[in-house]
Short mmCIF file of C-alpha atoms in Angstrom, two decimals:
data_model
loop_
_atom_site.label_atom_id
_atom_site.label_comp_id
_atom_site.label_asym_id
_atom_site.label_seq_id
_atom_site.Cartn_x
_atom_site.Cartn_y
_atom_site.Cartn_z
CA MET A 231 122.24 189.10 160.77
CA ARG A 232 125.58 190.08 159.31
CA PRO A 233 125.61 190.45 155.47
CA LEU A 234 127.42 187.78 153.52
CA PHE A 235 130.08 190.17 152.33
CA ASN A 236 131.12 193.65 153.31
CA THR A 237 132.87 196.11 151.05
CA VAL A 238 136.54 195.38 151.69
CA LYS A 239 139.42 197.75 151.23
CA LEU A 240 142.18 196.46 149.04
CA ASP A 241 145.17 197.27 151.23
CA PRO A 242 144.36 195.19 154.35
CA LEU A 243 143.55 192.15 152.29
CA ARG A 244 147.14 191.93 151.13
CA LEU A 245 147.68 190.48 154.56
CA PHE A 246 145.97 187.24 153.63
CA PHE A 247 145.36 187.08 149.90
CA SER A 248 147.76 188.60 147.41
CA PRO A 249 146.85 189.84 144.83
CA ASN A 250 143.66 191.00 146.44
CA LEU A 251 140.17 189.64 146.49
CA LEU A 252 137.55 192.35 146.29
CA ILE A 253 133.84 191.69 146.50
CA ARG A 254 131.31 194.50 146.51
CA ARG A 255 127.72 193.73 147.37
CA LYS A 256 126.07 196.07 144.87
CA THR A 257 128.50 195.76 142.01
CA THR A 258 129.70 192.71 140.16
CA PHE A 259 133.45 192.89 140.45
CA VAL A 260 135.78 190.15 141.54
CA SER A 261 139.54 190.32 141.10
CA LEU A 262 141.44 187.09 141.46
CA PRO A 263 144.99 186.00 140.56
CA SER A 264 145.58 183.62 137.65
CA PHE A 265 147.02 180.15 138.17
CA THR A 266 148.87 180.20 134.87
CA CYS A 267 150.66 183.53 135.10
CA PRO A 268 152.10 184.40 138.53
CA ASN A 269 153.08 187.94 137.50
CA LYS A 270 149.70 188.79 136.03
CA THR A 271 146.46 190.09 137.42
CA LEU A 272 142.92 189.10 136.43
CA THR A 273 140.09 191.26 135.19
CA ARG A 274 136.49 190.22 134.59
CA ILE A 275 135.63 190.80 130.96
CA GLN A 276 132.12 189.43 130.37
CA THR A 277 129.41 187.43 132.01
CA PRO A 278 128.96 184.59 132.82
CA GLY A 279 132.06 185.54 134.80
CA VAL A 280 135.37 185.22 132.98
CA PHE A 281 138.57 186.08 134.80
CA HIS A 282 141.25 186.48 132.17
CA CYS A 283 145.03 186.86 132.42
CA LYS A 284 146.18 190.36 131.60
CA GLU A 285 149.82 191.38 131.73
CA MET A 286 150.80 193.88 134.40
CA ALA A 287 152.70 196.98 133.33
CA THR A 288 155.91 195.58 134.74
CA VAL A 289 155.84 192.71 132.28
CA SER A 290 154.27 193.42 128.92
CA SER A 291 151.05 194.89 127.58
CA GLU A 292 150.51 191.91 125.32
CA SER A 293 147.59 189.61 126.18
CA ALA A 294 148.40 186.43 128.04
CA ALA A 295 145.68 184.42 126.38
CA GLY A 296 148.33 182.38 124.60
CA ALA A 297 149.22 180.53 127.79
CA VAL A 298 148.10 176.92 127.44
CA VAL A 299 147.72 174.20 130.05
CA GLN A 300 148.36 170.66 128.88
CA VAL A 301 145.04 168.80 128.95
CA LYS A 302 144.57 165.17 127.95
CA ASP A 303 142.10 164.25 125.20
CA LYS A 304 140.56 161.49 127.27
CA ILE A 305 140.64 160.13 130.80
CA GLU A 306 142.88 157.15 131.45
CA LEU A 307 141.55 155.03 134.30
CA THR A 308 143.80 153.25 136.77
CA GLU A 309 143.23 149.55 137.30
CA VAL A 310 141.52 150.26 140.63
CA GLU A 311 139.22 152.84 139.02
CA LYS A 312 138.31 150.37 136.28
CA GLN A 313 137.39 147.73 138.85
CA ILE A 314 135.29 150.18 140.85
CA PHE A 315 133.41 151.50 137.84
CA ASP A 316 132.86 147.95 136.56
CA ARG A 317 131.11 147.13 139.83
CA PHE A 318 128.79 150.10 139.34
CA VAL A 319 127.98 149.18 135.74
CA ASN A 320 127.41 145.56 136.75
CA THR A 321 125.02 146.79 139.45
CA LEU A 322 122.99 148.58 136.78
CA ARG A 323 122.85 145.45 134.66
CA HIS A 324 122.04 143.19 137.60
CA PHE A 325 118.95 145.21 138.51
CA SER A 326 118.12 146.37 134.94
CA LEU A 327 118.41 149.99 136.04
CA HIS A 328 118.07 152.77 133.47
CA THR A 329 120.44 155.01 135.40
CA GLU A 330 123.35 157.13 134.23
CA LEU A 331 126.34 157.44 136.51
CA ARG A 332 128.77 160.34 136.25
CA VAL A 333 131.93 161.22 138.13
CA ALA A 334 131.68 164.91 138.88
CA GLY A 335 134.01 167.82 139.53
CA GLY A 336 137.59 167.71 140.75
CA TRP A 337 138.36 164.12 139.81
CA VAL A 338 137.52 164.83 136.15
CA ARG A 339 139.56 168.04 136.15
CA ASP A 340 142.61 166.42 137.74
CA LYS A 341 142.51 163.34 135.50
CA LEU A 342 142.42 165.54 132.40
CA LEU A 343 145.46 167.37 133.76
CA GLY A 344 147.28 164.06 134.16
CA LYS A 345 147.12 164.13 137.96
CA GLU A 346 146.06 161.30 140.21
CA CYS A 347 142.95 161.96 142.28
CA TYR A 348 141.39 159.77 144.95
CA ASP A 349 138.35 161.95 145.64
CA ILE A 350 135.59 160.31 143.58
CA ASP A 351 132.09 161.82 143.66
CA ILE A 352 129.36 159.99 141.75
CA ALA A 353 126.33 161.95 140.49
CA ILE A 354 123.20 159.91 139.76
CA ASP A 355 120.39 161.02 137.48
CA ASN A 356 117.23 159.26 138.71
CA MET A 357 117.68 158.15 142.32
CA SER A 358 119.28 159.31 145.54
CA GLY A 359 122.80 158.36 146.52
CA SER A 360 121.58 156.19 149.38
CA GLU A 361 119.25 154.25 147.08
CA PHE A 362 122.07 153.47 144.65
CA VAL A 363 124.49 152.52 147.43
CA ASP A 364 121.92 150.01 148.68
CA LYS A 365 121.80 148.48 145.19
CA VAL A 366 125.60 148.31 144.99
CA ARG A 367 125.79 146.66 148.40
CA GLU A 368 123.14 144.10 147.43
CA TYR A 369 124.95 143.34 144.16
CA LEU A 370 128.31 142.92 145.91
CA LEU A 371 126.79 140.54 148.44
CA SER A 372 125.39 138.45 145.56
CA THR A 373 128.96 138.04 144.26
CA GLY A 374 130.39 137.17 147.68
CA GLU A 375 132.01 140.55 148.19
CA GLU A 376 131.29 142.56 151.32
CA ALA A 377 130.61 146.30 151.18
CA HIS A 378 132.60 148.41 153.65
CA GLY A 379 132.07 151.75 155.32
CA VAL A 380 128.53 152.26 154.05
CA GLY A 381 126.98 155.33 155.62
CA ILE A 382 124.94 158.47 155.14
CA ILE A 383 126.21 162.01 155.72
CA PRO A 384 123.03 164.00 156.45
CA ARG A 385 122.19 167.50 155.28
CA ASN A 386 123.53 170.31 157.44
CA PRO A 387 122.75 173.64 155.75
CA ASP A 388 124.25 175.62 158.65
CA GLN A 389 127.61 174.13 157.74
CA SER A 390 127.13 174.60 153.97
CA LYS A 391 126.18 170.93 153.57
CA HIS A 392 123.02 171.22 151.51
CA LEU A 393 122.51 167.66 150.30
CA GLU A 394 122.48 164.21 151.83
CA THR A 395 125.51 162.22 150.72
CA ALA A 396 125.89 158.45 150.73
CA ARG A 397 129.35 156.97 151.13
CA MET A 398 131.05 153.61 150.84
CA ARG A 399 134.60 152.24 150.56
CA LEU A 400 135.62 150.11 147.58
CA LEU A 401 139.13 148.77 147.07
CA ASP A 402 140.40 151.14 149.81
CA LEU A 403 138.93 154.23 148.12
CA TRP A 404 136.09 156.26 149.60
CA ILE A 405 133.31 157.04 147.10
CA ASP A 406 130.57 159.64 147.65
CA PHE A 407 127.17 159.39 145.93
CA VAL A 408 124.63 162.17 145.37
CA ASN A 409 121.85 162.80 142.90
CA LEU A 410 122.12 165.40 140.14
CA ARG A 411 120.42 168.54 141.36
CA SER A 412 119.48 172.09 140.69
CA GLU A 413 119.64 174.86 143.28
CA ASP A 414 117.37 177.80 143.95
CA TYR A 415 118.60 180.46 146.39
CA SER A 416 116.07 182.82 147.96
CA GLU A 417 117.00 186.48 148.30
CA ASN A 418 117.40 186.39 152.08
CA SER A 419 119.13 183.04 152.56
CA ARG A 420 122.34 181.33 151.54
CA ILE A 421 120.67 177.91 151.98
CA PRO A 422 119.36 176.68 148.61
CA THR A 423 116.25 174.69 147.82
CA MET A 424 117.51 171.41 146.33
CA THR A 425 115.60 169.46 143.67
CA PHE A 426 116.48 166.66 141.27
CA GLY A 427 117.97 168.18 138.15
CA THR A 428 119.44 167.30 134.79
CA ALA A 429 123.15 166.91 134.23
CA LYS A 430 123.21 170.31 132.51
CA GLU A 431 121.44 172.02 135.42
CA ASP A 432 123.89 170.38 137.80
CA ALA A 433 126.85 171.60 135.74
CA TYR A 434 125.63 175.20 135.70
CA ARG A 435 125.04 175.32 139.45
CA ARG A 436 128.73 174.56 140.15
CA ASP A 437 131.30 177.14 141.20
CA LEU A 438 133.67 177.09 138.20
CA THR A 439 133.47 175.72 134.67
CA ILE A 440 136.62 173.65 135.22
CA ASN A 441 134.77 171.92 138.06
CA SER A 442 131.57 171.37 136.05
CA LEU A 443 132.96 168.57 133.87
CA PHE A 444 131.53 165.05 134.10
CA TYR A 445 132.93 161.63 133.28
CA ASN A 446 130.04 159.44 132.13
CA ILE A 447 130.72 155.96 133.48
CA ASN A 448 128.08 154.39 131.24
CA THR A 449 129.68 155.67 128.03
CA GLY A 450 133.27 156.18 129.18
CA SER A 451 133.31 159.76 127.90
CA VAL A 452 133.91 163.28 129.24
CA GLU A 453 130.90 165.62 129.16
CA ASP A 454 131.40 169.40 129.03
CA LEU A 455 127.82 170.59 129.43
CA THR A 456 128.62 174.29 129.96
CA GLY A 457 130.43 174.20 126.63
CA ARG A 458 133.57 175.82 127.96
CA GLY A 459 135.00 173.74 130.83
CA ILE A 460 137.75 172.08 128.75
CA GLU A 461 138.48 175.31 126.89
CA ASP A 462 138.92 177.21 130.16
CA LEU A 463 141.04 174.42 131.60
CA LYS A 464 143.38 174.62 128.60
CA SER A 465 143.62 178.43 128.57
CA GLY A 466 143.97 178.87 132.31
CA LYS A 467 140.83 180.91 132.88
CA ILE A 468 138.84 180.98 136.09
CA VAL A 469 135.20 181.18 134.97
CA THR A 470 131.88 180.91 136.78
CA PRO A 471 129.15 179.13 134.78
CA LEU A 472 126.66 181.81 135.87
CA PRO A 473 127.21 185.54 136.55
CA PRO A 474 129.83 185.86 139.31
CA LYS A 475 127.63 187.93 141.60
CA ASP A 476 125.05 185.14 141.67
CA THR A 477 127.67 182.43 142.06
CA PHE A 478 129.66 184.02 144.89
CA LEU A 479 126.83 185.58 146.88
CA ASP A 480 124.82 182.35 146.74
CA ASP A 481 127.58 180.45 148.52
CA PRO A 482 130.65 182.10 150.12
CA LEU A 483 132.61 178.83 149.89
CA ARG A 484 132.88 179.39 146.16
CA VAL A 485 135.03 182.47 146.78
CA LEU A 486 137.65 180.34 148.50
CA ARG A 487 137.43 177.68 145.82
CA ALA A 488 138.01 180.33 143.16
CA ILE A 489 141.01 181.60 145.10
CA ARG A 490 142.27 178.04 145.46
CA PHE A 491 142.31 177.44 141.72
CA GLY A 492 143.19 181.02 140.80
CA ALA A 493 146.12 181.44 143.15
CA SER A 494 147.73 178.06 143.67
CA LYS A 495 145.54 175.15 142.59
CA GLU A 496 146.07 173.80 146.13
CA ARG A 497 143.53 173.07 148.80
CA VAL A 498 142.09 175.90 150.83
CA GLY A 499 143.99 174.43 153.77
CA THR A 500 147.28 175.28 152.06
CA GLU A 501 146.24 178.93 151.80
CA VAL A 502 145.12 178.99 155.43
CA ASP A 503 148.42 177.40 156.43
CA LEU A 504 150.33 180.18 154.69
CA MET A 505 148.27 182.74 156.60
CA ILE A 506 148.97 181.10 159.96
CA SER A 507 152.67 180.83 159.09
CA GLY A 508 152.86 184.44 157.88
CA ASN A 509 153.57 187.72 159.64
CA GLN A 510 149.93 188.71 160.22
CA PRO A 511 148.00 185.57 161.21
CA VAL A 512 145.60 187.42 163.52
CA LYS A 513 144.58 189.91 160.85
CA ALA A 514 144.20 187.10 158.34
CA MET A 515 141.81 185.16 160.59
CA THR A 516 139.99 188.38 161.51
CA TYR A 517 139.29 189.10 157.84
CA ILE A 518 138.07 185.54 157.27
CA ALA A 519 135.68 186.00 160.18
CA ASP A 520 134.58 189.45 158.92
CA LEU A 521 133.84 187.98 155.50
CA THR A 522 131.61 185.43 157.27
CA LEU A 523 133.81 182.64 155.93
CA PHE A 524 135.10 181.28 159.26
CA TRP A 525 132.66 178.38 159.46
CA VAL A 526 133.03 177.73 155.74
CA VAL A 527 136.80 177.33 156.09
CA PHE A 528 136.86 175.62 159.49
CA THR A 529 133.88 173.33 159.01
CA LEU A 530 132.97 171.21 162.01
CA HIS A 531 131.56 167.71 161.99
CA PRO A 532 127.73 167.82 161.67
CA LYS A 533 127.28 166.22 165.10
CA VAL A 534 129.64 167.76 167.63
CA GLU A 535 129.38 167.47 171.40
CA PRO A 536 128.88 169.91 173.05
CA THR A 537 127.20 172.22 170.53
CA VAL A 538 129.39 175.07 169.26
CA SER A 539 127.75 178.50 168.90
CA GLU A 540 128.38 180.66 165.84
CA GLU A 541 129.81 183.39 168.08
CA CYS A 542 132.63 181.03 169.07
CA GLN A 543 134.62 182.31 166.08
CA GLY A 544 135.28 185.51 168.04
CA LEU A 545 136.73 183.49 170.90
CA CYS A 546 138.93 181.55 168.48
CA VAL A 547 140.40 184.74 167.02
CA ALA A 548 140.81 186.24 170.50
CA TYR A 549 142.85 183.25 171.70
CA LEU A 550 144.97 183.47 168.55
CA ASP A 551 145.54 187.17 169.16
CA ALA A 552 146.59 186.58 172.77
CA ALA A 553 148.94 183.73 171.83
CA TRP A 554 150.52 185.77 169.03
CA ASN A 555 151.14 188.74 171.34
CA LEU A 556 152.57 186.52 174.06
CA ILE A 557 154.95 184.90 171.57
CA GLN A 558 156.21 188.38 170.62
CA LEU A 559 156.76 189.25 174.30
CA ILE A 560 158.58 186.00 175.03
CA GLY A 561 160.75 186.34 171.95
CA GLY A 562 160.35 184.59 168.62
CA SER A 563 163.65 182.75 169.05
CA SER A 564 162.06 180.49 171.68
CA PHE A 565 160.02 178.82 168.93
CA THR A 566 161.00 177.31 165.61
CA GLY A 567 158.78 178.14 162.65
CA GLU A 568 156.99 174.79 162.91
CA GLN A 569 156.53 175.14 166.67
CA ARG A 570 155.07 178.61 166.25
CA ARG A 571 152.75 177.45 163.44
CA LEU A 572 151.22 174.63 165.45
CA CYS A 573 151.12 176.74 168.60
CA LEU A 574 148.97 179.28 166.74
CA TYR A 575 146.72 176.54 165.36
CA ALA A 576 146.34 175.20 168.91
CA ALA A 577 145.40 178.70 170.12
CA LEU A 578 142.92 179.22 167.28
CA PHE A 579 141.22 175.90 168.04
CA LEU A 580 141.49 176.23 171.82
CA PRO A 581 137.70 176.64 172.24
CA PHE A 582 137.29 173.20 170.62
CA ARG A 583 139.72 171.36 172.90
CA ASP A 584 136.90 169.50 174.68
CA THR A 585 134.63 169.20 171.61
CA ILE A 586 134.23 165.74 170.10
CA TYR A 587 132.20 163.81 167.58
CA LYS A 588 131.58 160.10 167.20
CA ASP A 589 132.91 158.20 164.22
CA GLY A 590 131.15 155.34 162.46
CA LYS A 591 132.10 152.94 165.24
CA GLY A 592 130.87 155.24 167.99
CA LYS A 593 134.39 156.21 169.05
CA LYS A 594 134.81 159.72 170.42
CA VAL A 595 137.16 161.77 168.23
CA PRO A 596 138.39 165.33 168.94
CA VAL A 597 136.77 167.72 166.47
CA VAL A 598 140.20 169.28 165.91
CA ASN A 599 141.04 166.09 164.05
CA TYR A 600 138.05 166.64 161.75
CA ILE A 601 138.96 170.29 161.07
CA PHE A 602 142.49 169.44 159.97
CA ARG A 603 141.75 166.29 158.00
CA ASP A 604 138.33 166.97 156.47
CA SER A 605 138.01 170.76 156.35
CA LEU A 606 141.63 171.78 155.67
CA LYS A 607 142.90 168.51 154.14
CA GLN A 608 146.14 168.86 156.09
CA LYS A 609 148.60 166.15 157.02
CA ALA A 610 147.62 163.76 159.81
CA SER A 611 150.49 164.78 162.08
CA ASP A 612 149.12 168.32 162.52
CA PRO A 613 145.94 167.42 164.44
CA GLU A 614 147.86 164.83 166.46
CA THR A 615 150.31 167.50 167.60
CA VAL A 616 147.65 170.13 168.31
CA ILE A 617 145.64 167.62 170.36
CA LYS A 618 148.76 166.78 172.35
CA ILE A 619 149.41 170.48 172.93
CA HIS A 620 145.85 170.83 174.22
CA SER A 621 146.50 167.90 176.54
CA LEU A 622 149.23 169.93 178.27
CA LEU A 623 146.57 172.38 179.41
CA LYS A 624 145.90 169.93 182.24
CA TRP A 625 149.21 171.12 183.66
CA ILE A 626 149.16 171.14 187.50
CA TRP A 627 149.63 174.86 188.10
CA ALA A 628 149.19 174.38 191.86
CA TRP A 629 152.98 174.27 191.96
CA ASN A 630 154.34 177.80 192.17
CA PHE A 631 157.51 177.97 190.12
CA TYR A 632 158.59 181.13 191.90
CA ASP A 633 158.74 179.86 195.49
CA VAL A 634 158.53 176.07 195.71
CA PRO A 635 161.36 173.85 194.46
CA ILE A 636 160.29 171.08 192.08
CA THR A 637 160.09 167.73 193.88
CA SER A 638 160.89 164.38 192.38
CA LYS A 639 157.18 163.67 191.99
CA LEU A 640 156.63 166.83 189.96
CA ARG A 641 159.76 166.14 187.92
CA VAL A 642 158.38 162.72 186.96
CA ALA A 643 154.96 164.13 186.04
CA THR A 644 156.53 166.93 184.03
CA GLY A 645 158.88 164.54 182.26
CA PHE A 646 156.02 162.31 181.10
CA LEU A 647 154.08 165.34 179.86
CA LEU A 648 157.03 166.51 177.80
CA LEU A 649 157.61 163.02 176.46
CA GLU A 650 154.07 163.11 175.10
CA VAL A 651 154.38 166.38 173.16
CA LYS A 652 158.19 166.47 172.73
CA GLU A 653 159.56 169.60 171.05
CA PHE A 654 156.16 171.30 171.10
CA TRP A 655 156.08 171.55 174.91
CA ARG A 656 156.69 175.30 174.82
CA ALA A 657 153.53 175.71 172.73
CA GLY A 658 151.52 173.83 175.35
CA LEU A 659 153.13 175.82 178.14
CA LEU A 660 152.32 179.10 176.39
CA LEU A 661 148.63 178.21 176.05
CA SER A 662 148.58 177.06 179.67
CA THR A 663 149.83 180.47 180.79
CA LEU A 664 147.00 182.11 178.83
CA LEU A 665 144.44 180.06 180.75
CA TYR A 666 146.12 180.42 184.14
CA PRO A 667 144.82 180.80 186.84
CA SER A 668 141.33 179.85 185.64
CA ASP A 669 139.65 178.77 182.45
CA THR A 670 137.34 181.17 180.59
CA ASP A 671 134.44 179.68 178.71
CA SER A 672 132.37 182.79 178.13
CA THR A 673 133.20 184.54 174.87
CA GLN A 674 132.19 187.95 176.21
CA ASP A 675 134.16 187.53 179.44
CA PHE A 676 137.19 186.45 177.46
CA LEU A 677 137.00 189.35 175.02
CA GLU A 678 136.65 191.85 177.88
CA LYS A 679 139.38 190.28 180.02
CA GLN A 680 142.71 192.07 180.31
CA PHE A 681 145.35 189.44 179.70
CA GLU A 682 148.15 191.13 181.64
CA LEU A 683 150.57 189.64 179.15
CA ASP A 684 153.65 190.90 180.99
CA ARG A 685 152.70 188.82 184.04
CA ARG A 686 151.98 185.82 181.87
CA ARG A 687 155.33 186.21 180.13
CA ASP A 688 157.01 186.06 183.54
CA LEU A 689 155.01 182.97 184.43
CA PHE A 690 156.03 181.29 181.16
CA LYS A 691 159.68 182.16 181.73
CA ALA A 692 159.62 180.84 185.29
CA ALA A 693 158.16 177.51 184.19
CA GLU A 694 160.50 177.32 181.19
CA ASP A 695 163.53 178.01 183.39
CA ALA A 696 162.46 175.36 185.89
CA ILE A 697 162.14 172.77 183.13
CA VAL A 698 165.52 173.67 181.65
CA ASN A 699 167.24 173.73 185.06
CA GLN A 700 165.87 170.28 185.83
CA GLY A 701 167.38 168.96 182.61
CA LEU A 702 164.00 168.16 181.06
CA GLU A 703 164.24 170.45 178.04
CA LYS A 704 164.88 167.48 175.72
CA VAL A 705 163.74 164.65 177.94
CA TRP A 706 162.63 162.64 174.89
CA ASP A 707 166.33 162.17 174.06
CA LEU A 708 166.90 160.53 177.46
CA LYS A 709 168.48 157.11 177.01
CA PRO A 710 166.92 154.43 179.25
CA LEU A 711 169.30 153.01 181.85
CA VAL A 712 167.74 149.57 181.50
CA ASN A 713 166.71 148.00 178.19
CA GLY A 714 164.04 145.42 177.39
CA LYS A 715 166.51 142.52 177.48
CA ASP A 716 167.61 143.45 181.00
CA ILE A 717 163.97 143.58 182.10
CA MET A 718 163.29 140.14 180.66
CA ASN A 719 166.34 138.72 182.48
CA VAL A 720 165.22 140.09 185.82
CA LEU A 721 161.66 138.82 185.30
CA HIS A 722 162.85 135.51 183.79
CA LEU A 723 160.78 136.05 180.65
CA LYS A 724 161.40 134.38 177.29
CA SER A 725 159.61 137.04 175.23
CA GLY A 726 158.47 140.63 175.57
CA GLY A 727 154.94 141.90 175.93
CA PRO A 728 152.71 144.09 178.10
CA ILE A 729 154.67 143.27 181.26
CA VAL A 730 157.91 144.52 179.71
CA ARG A 731 156.23 147.72 178.51
CA GLU A 732 154.77 148.28 181.97
CA TRP A 733 158.21 147.97 183.56
CA GLN A 734 159.75 150.26 180.97
CA GLN A 735 157.37 152.99 182.12
CA LYS A 736 158.12 152.31 185.79
CA LEU A 737 161.86 152.37 185.19
CA LEU A 738 161.57 155.59 183.23
CA ALA A 739 159.69 157.13 186.16
CA TRP A 740 162.47 155.97 188.50
CA GLN A 741 165.09 157.45 186.19
CA LEU A 742 163.25 160.80 186.06
CA ALA A 743 162.99 160.82 189.85
CA HIS A 744 166.71 159.95 190.20
CA PRO A 745 168.54 161.92 187.47
CA ALA A 746 171.93 160.94 188.97
CA GLY A 747 171.00 157.26 189.37
CA THR A 748 173.17 154.48 187.92
CA VAL A 749 172.28 151.32 186.01
CA GLU A 750 173.08 149.19 189.07
CA GLU A 751 170.88 151.28 191.34
CA CYS A 752 168.04 151.12 188.84
CA LEU A 753 168.29 147.32 188.53
CA ASP A 754 168.49 146.92 192.33
CA TRP A 755 165.30 148.96 192.70
CA MET A 756 163.57 146.87 190.04
CA LYS A 757 164.58 143.57 191.67
CA GLU A 758 163.44 144.75 195.07
CA THR A 759 160.12 146.03 193.74
CA HIS A 760 159.50 142.87 191.73
CA SER A 761 160.33 140.70 194.74
CA LYS A 762 157.86 142.58 196.94
CA ARG A 763 155.12 142.22 194.34
CA ALA A 764 155.81 138.48 193.96
CA LYS A 765 155.49 137.96 197.76
CA MET A 766 152.21 139.89 197.85
CA GLU A 767 150.79 137.77 195.03
#
């Protein structure tokens, strides 16, 4: 099995993290950038793992310890937060429970920084999350209020999900519930043994001191059980509660979390997005894979169908590499920055295009949606676009763009495809050319396959030229010849509805098949078609 971390040279890593991240297996050295001083580097000065701002020679030799982050003295709850926490406290009283409830981690940090946070994780001292959620649900029902979205997220150690989590939705906010715990990592495994623990043990097992703070709901106070979380938050230090070697080798995810807070304070997804949008996306993803962080960054839903093998990461990077090279051959000017970004995401996630999971209602959802929204915390439009790009891979390549002229039927089908994905159609076309003439599902076959990118570039250009020559390049800007009011007049309808929408699609198909058609011709066709249908009925 591949080691958790390899010794990494500094220079290549500039391609995806700058300043560099360096982790050596046998030495305890981690260099990370500071989030308070963009022109400064960090050096570890003492255990438990302090990364302190030190001026670079280009600035000044004076220590940067004077930099101070504004931190509030106490947490100010919103009205919604007050109502939610009141329900929890009332649950304790209703059942006479001797239980302490604490909000853990990021919510506490962000509230102290004066930022709003909607990611509330509740840590419970003497019962499991599912047991407490059952009590809350029973209490709410006794007051006439219904609990929503109650569910259990099971353990999945292979995806760095080491503890069962209970979840419910209150006042349109999702709340997660877990018990306080301690962790014990064995020497040969990154999967910890989880046991109930004290609040202090739970604080020390966390990745950074600024994420080890608690808000005690029972007392309404902030608890800094490592003794330095608030101090480090104020002074802008990235500190591990335990020695950094133990912290980072126990769980690789903590490396990315340290980078997140050390470099930009943004989600890991933001950093990944910068890599994909940069000049070396393939090398960036290759290094993530080599650091065995691919499945930490791009976490899949615990129950995907069909099962995804760990080796699939190689196929993902290979598709990205092929797409990147093909874009260079075609010419970067064919794609805007946003089109290129989402095209590369679509290539990276191409092996997952037919992979789904089922949501709480049993609905099948593309796993790409989960990766963007839950793993990367990206905007909702990104997975929607990538999924649409993947849908273009069903392109009917039986038509040879070199020899056979496009018929009206193909023009209609192509027009509707482009209407679905709009300005990202070139991204879908590019991925289709990578898969043409046949799909490749075997990782090894794909990696050994010669792409013949010159031939695929010619295929892309032929299809692109055909689309442009047929006037479909911006088909989504096509103005309908007949509007909804005209349709209602012909059908003698008083209001719109499904019938009008159905005819709008039919009329659009007619318009695509007859690019030189007039309004009168379109209406005549509609009247004739409607009359024939009426006689048949």
